[in-house]
PDB file of C-alpha atoms in Angstrom:
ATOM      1  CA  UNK A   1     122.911 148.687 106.918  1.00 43.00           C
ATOM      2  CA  UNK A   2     123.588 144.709 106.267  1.00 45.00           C
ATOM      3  CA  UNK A   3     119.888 142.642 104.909  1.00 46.00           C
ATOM      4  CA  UNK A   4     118.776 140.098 107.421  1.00 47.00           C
ATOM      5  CA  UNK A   5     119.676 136.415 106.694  1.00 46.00           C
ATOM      6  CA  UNK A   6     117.510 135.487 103.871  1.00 51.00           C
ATOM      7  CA  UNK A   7     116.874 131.801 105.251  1.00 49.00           C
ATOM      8  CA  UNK A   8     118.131 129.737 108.196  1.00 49.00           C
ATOM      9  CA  UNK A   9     121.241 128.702 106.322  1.00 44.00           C
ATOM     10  CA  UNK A  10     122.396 131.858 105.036  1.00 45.00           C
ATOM     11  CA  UNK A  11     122.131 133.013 109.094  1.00 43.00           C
ATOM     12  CA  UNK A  12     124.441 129.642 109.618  1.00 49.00           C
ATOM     13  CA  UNK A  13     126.424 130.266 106.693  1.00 46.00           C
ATOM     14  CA  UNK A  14     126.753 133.520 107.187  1.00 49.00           C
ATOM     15  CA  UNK A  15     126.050 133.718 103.277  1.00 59.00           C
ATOM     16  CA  UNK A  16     123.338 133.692 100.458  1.00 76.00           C
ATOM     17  CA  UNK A  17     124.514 129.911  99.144  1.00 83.00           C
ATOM     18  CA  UNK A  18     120.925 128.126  97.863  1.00 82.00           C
ATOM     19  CA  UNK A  19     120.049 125.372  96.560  1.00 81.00           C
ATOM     20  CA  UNK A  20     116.942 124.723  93.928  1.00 81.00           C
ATOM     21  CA  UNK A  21     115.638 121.535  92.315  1.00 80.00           C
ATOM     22  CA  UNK A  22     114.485 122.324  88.542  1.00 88.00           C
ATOM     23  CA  UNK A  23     113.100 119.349  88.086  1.00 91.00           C
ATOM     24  CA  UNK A  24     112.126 118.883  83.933  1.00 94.00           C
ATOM     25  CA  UNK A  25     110.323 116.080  82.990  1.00 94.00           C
ATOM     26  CA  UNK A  26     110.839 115.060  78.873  1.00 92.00           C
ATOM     27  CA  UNK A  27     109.381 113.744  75.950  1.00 88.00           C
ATOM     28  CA  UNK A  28     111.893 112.427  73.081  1.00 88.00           C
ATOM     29  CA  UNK A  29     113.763 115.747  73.058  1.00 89.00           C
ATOM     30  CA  UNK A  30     111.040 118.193  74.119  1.00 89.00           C
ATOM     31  CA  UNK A  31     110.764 119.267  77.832  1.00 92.00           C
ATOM     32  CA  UNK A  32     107.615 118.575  78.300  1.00 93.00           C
ATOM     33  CA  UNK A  33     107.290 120.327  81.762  1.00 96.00           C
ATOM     34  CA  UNK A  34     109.427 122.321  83.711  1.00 96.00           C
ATOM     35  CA  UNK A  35     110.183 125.303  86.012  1.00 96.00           C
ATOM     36  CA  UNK A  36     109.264 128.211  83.028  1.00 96.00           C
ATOM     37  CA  UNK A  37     106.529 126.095  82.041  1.00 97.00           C
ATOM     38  CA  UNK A  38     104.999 125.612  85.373  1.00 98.00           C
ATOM     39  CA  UNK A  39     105.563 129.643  86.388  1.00 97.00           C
ATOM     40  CA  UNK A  40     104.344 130.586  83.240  1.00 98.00           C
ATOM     41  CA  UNK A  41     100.873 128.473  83.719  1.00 98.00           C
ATOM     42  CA  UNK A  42     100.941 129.860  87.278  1.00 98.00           C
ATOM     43  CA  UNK A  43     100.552 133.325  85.793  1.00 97.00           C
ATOM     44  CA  UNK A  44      98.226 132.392  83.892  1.00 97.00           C
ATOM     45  CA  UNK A  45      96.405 131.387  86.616  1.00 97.00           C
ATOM     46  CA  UNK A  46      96.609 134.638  88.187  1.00 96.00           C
ATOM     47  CA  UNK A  47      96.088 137.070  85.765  1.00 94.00           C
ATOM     48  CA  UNK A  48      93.290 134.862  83.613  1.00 92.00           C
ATOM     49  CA  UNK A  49      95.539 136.230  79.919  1.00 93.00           C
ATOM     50  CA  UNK A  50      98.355 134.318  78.069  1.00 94.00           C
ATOM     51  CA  UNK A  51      99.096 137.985  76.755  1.00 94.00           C
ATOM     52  CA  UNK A  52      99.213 139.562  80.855  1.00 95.00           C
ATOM     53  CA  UNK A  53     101.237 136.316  81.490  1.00 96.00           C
ATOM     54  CA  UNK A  54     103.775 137.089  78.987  1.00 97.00           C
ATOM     55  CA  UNK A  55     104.444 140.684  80.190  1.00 97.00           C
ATOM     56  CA  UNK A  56     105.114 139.237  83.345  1.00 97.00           C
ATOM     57  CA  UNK A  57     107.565 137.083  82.601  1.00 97.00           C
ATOM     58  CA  UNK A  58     109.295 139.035  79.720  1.00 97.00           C
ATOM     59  CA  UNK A  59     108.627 137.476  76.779  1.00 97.00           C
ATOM     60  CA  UNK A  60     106.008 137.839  73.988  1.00 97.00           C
ATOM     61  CA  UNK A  61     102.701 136.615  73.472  1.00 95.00           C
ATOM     62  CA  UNK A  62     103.991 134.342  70.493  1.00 97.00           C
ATOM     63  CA  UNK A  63     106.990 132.648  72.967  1.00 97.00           C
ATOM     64  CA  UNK A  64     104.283 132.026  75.824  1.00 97.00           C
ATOM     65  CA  UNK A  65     101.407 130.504  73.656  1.00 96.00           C
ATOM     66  CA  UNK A  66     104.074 127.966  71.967  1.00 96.00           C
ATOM     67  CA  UNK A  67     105.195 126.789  75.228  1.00 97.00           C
ATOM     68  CA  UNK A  68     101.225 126.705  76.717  1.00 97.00           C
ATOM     69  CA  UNK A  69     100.725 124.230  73.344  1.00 96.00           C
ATOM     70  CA  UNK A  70     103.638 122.304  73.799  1.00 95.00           C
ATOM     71  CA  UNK A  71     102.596 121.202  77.286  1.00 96.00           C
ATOM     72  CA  UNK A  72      99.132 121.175  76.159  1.00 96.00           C
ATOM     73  CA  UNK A  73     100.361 118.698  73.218  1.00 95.00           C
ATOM     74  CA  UNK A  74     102.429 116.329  76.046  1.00 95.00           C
ATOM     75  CA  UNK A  75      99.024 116.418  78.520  1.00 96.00           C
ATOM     76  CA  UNK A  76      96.420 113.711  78.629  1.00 96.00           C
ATOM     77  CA  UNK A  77      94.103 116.607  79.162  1.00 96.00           C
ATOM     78  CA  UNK A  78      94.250 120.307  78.194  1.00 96.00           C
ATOM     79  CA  UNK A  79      95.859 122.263  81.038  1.00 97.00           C
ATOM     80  CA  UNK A  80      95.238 125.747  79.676  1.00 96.00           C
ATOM     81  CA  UNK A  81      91.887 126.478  77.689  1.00 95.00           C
ATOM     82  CA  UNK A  82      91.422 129.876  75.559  1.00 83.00           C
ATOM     83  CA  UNK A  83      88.361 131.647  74.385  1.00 73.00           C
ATOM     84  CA  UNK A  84      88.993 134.630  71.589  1.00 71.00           C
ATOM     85  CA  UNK A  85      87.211 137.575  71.347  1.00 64.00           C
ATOM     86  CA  UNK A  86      83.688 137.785  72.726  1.00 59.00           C
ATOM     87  CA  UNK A  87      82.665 141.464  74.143  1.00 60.00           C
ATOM     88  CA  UNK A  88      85.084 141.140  76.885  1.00 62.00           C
ATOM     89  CA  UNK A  89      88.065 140.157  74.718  1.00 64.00           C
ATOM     90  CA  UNK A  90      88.307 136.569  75.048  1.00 69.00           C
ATOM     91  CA  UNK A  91      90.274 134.946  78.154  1.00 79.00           C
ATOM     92  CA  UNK A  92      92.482 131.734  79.206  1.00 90.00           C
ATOM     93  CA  UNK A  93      91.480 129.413  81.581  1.00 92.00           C
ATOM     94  CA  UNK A  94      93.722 127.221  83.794  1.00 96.00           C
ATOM     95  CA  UNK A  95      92.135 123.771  83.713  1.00 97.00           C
ATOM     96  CA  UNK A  96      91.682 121.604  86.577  1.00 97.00           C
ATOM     97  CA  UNK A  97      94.136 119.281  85.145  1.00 97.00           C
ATOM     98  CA  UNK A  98      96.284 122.138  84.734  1.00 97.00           C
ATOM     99  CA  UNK A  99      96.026 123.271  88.299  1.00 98.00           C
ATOM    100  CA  UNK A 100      96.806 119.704  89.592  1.00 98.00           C
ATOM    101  CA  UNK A 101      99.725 119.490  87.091  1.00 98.00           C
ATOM    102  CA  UNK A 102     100.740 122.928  89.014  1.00 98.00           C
ATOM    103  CA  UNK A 103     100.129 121.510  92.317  1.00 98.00           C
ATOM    104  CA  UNK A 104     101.750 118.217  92.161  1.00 97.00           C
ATOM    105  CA  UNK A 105     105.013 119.898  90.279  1.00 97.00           C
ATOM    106  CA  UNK A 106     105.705 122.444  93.450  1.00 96.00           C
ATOM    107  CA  UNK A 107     104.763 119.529  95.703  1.00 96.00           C
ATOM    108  CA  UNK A 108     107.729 117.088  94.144  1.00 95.00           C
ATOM    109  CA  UNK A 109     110.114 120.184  94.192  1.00 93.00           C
ATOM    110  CA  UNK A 110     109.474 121.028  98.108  1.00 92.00           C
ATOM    111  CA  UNK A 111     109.441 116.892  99.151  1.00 94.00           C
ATOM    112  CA  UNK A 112     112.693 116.667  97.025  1.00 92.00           C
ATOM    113  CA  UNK A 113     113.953 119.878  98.790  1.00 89.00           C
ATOM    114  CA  UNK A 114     112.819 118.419 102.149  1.00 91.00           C
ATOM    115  CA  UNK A 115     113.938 115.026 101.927  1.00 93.00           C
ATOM    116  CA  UNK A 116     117.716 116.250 101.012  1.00 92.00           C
ATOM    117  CA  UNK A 117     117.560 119.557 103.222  1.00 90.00           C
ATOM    118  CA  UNK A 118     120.532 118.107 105.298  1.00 91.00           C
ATOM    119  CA  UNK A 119     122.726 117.172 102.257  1.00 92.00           C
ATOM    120  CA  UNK A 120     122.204 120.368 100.611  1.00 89.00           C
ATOM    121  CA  UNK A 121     123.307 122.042 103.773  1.00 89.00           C
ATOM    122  CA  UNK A 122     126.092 120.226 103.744  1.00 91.00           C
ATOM    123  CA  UNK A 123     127.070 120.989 100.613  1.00 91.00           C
ATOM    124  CA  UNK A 124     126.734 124.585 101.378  1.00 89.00           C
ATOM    125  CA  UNK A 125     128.924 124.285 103.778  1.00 89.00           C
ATOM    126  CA  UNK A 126     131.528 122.828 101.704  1.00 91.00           C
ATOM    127  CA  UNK A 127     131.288 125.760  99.383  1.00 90.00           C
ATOM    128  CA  UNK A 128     134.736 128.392  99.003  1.00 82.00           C
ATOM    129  CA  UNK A 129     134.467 131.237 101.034  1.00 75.00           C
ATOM    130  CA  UNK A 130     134.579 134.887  99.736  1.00 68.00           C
TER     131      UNK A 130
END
């Protein structure tokens, strides 16, 4: 049994061609933000753990908490906070500035996605066949 069209233009296309934006934003030679960095704060987010965060996404605890401190280190303002220990085991906190950084990143990808839907389609279209 064929999958249903996974978007409009795969139904025109009549295959799975996508486009993303992965939009980075740097610092000397550090990426300072960018798409891992933003999903791994947005896990963070939902789970409330750098360590739950990690699982998620496949790496270790070490790999997440550098790249939570190197944004944290290119921010005006903290965007993740973490408490250790305590009865309950400690925690991490997405900070306000951290869920505006969140917000504002997936807003620039979808207006950049929107504003050059038609080209990208295009493009698609342009693509070999199989």
């Amino acid at each position: 049994m064929a999958r249903p069209p996974a978007s409009p233009d795969e139904a025109r296309t009549g295959r799975g061609a996508q486009a993303r934006f992965r939009l980075r934003i740097g610092e000397g030679e550090e990426i300072a933000i960018g798409p891992g960095k933003i999903a791994l704060l947005e896990q963070v987010l939902a789970s409330g753990s750098i360590n739950a965060a990690a699982k998620a996404m496949g790496m270790s605890y070490r790999r997440a908490w550098m790249l939570i401190d190197e944004v944290n280190r290119h921010m005006a303002q903290p965007v993740v906070l973490k408490a250790t220990g305590g009865a309950h085991g400690g925690g991490t906190e997405v900070t306000a500035h951290g869920r505006k950084l969140i917000a504002l990143y997936r807003k620039v990808e979808a207006d950049a996605a929107k504003a050059c839907a038609r080209d990208l389609r295009q493009i698609i279209q342009m693509l070999a066949r199989p």
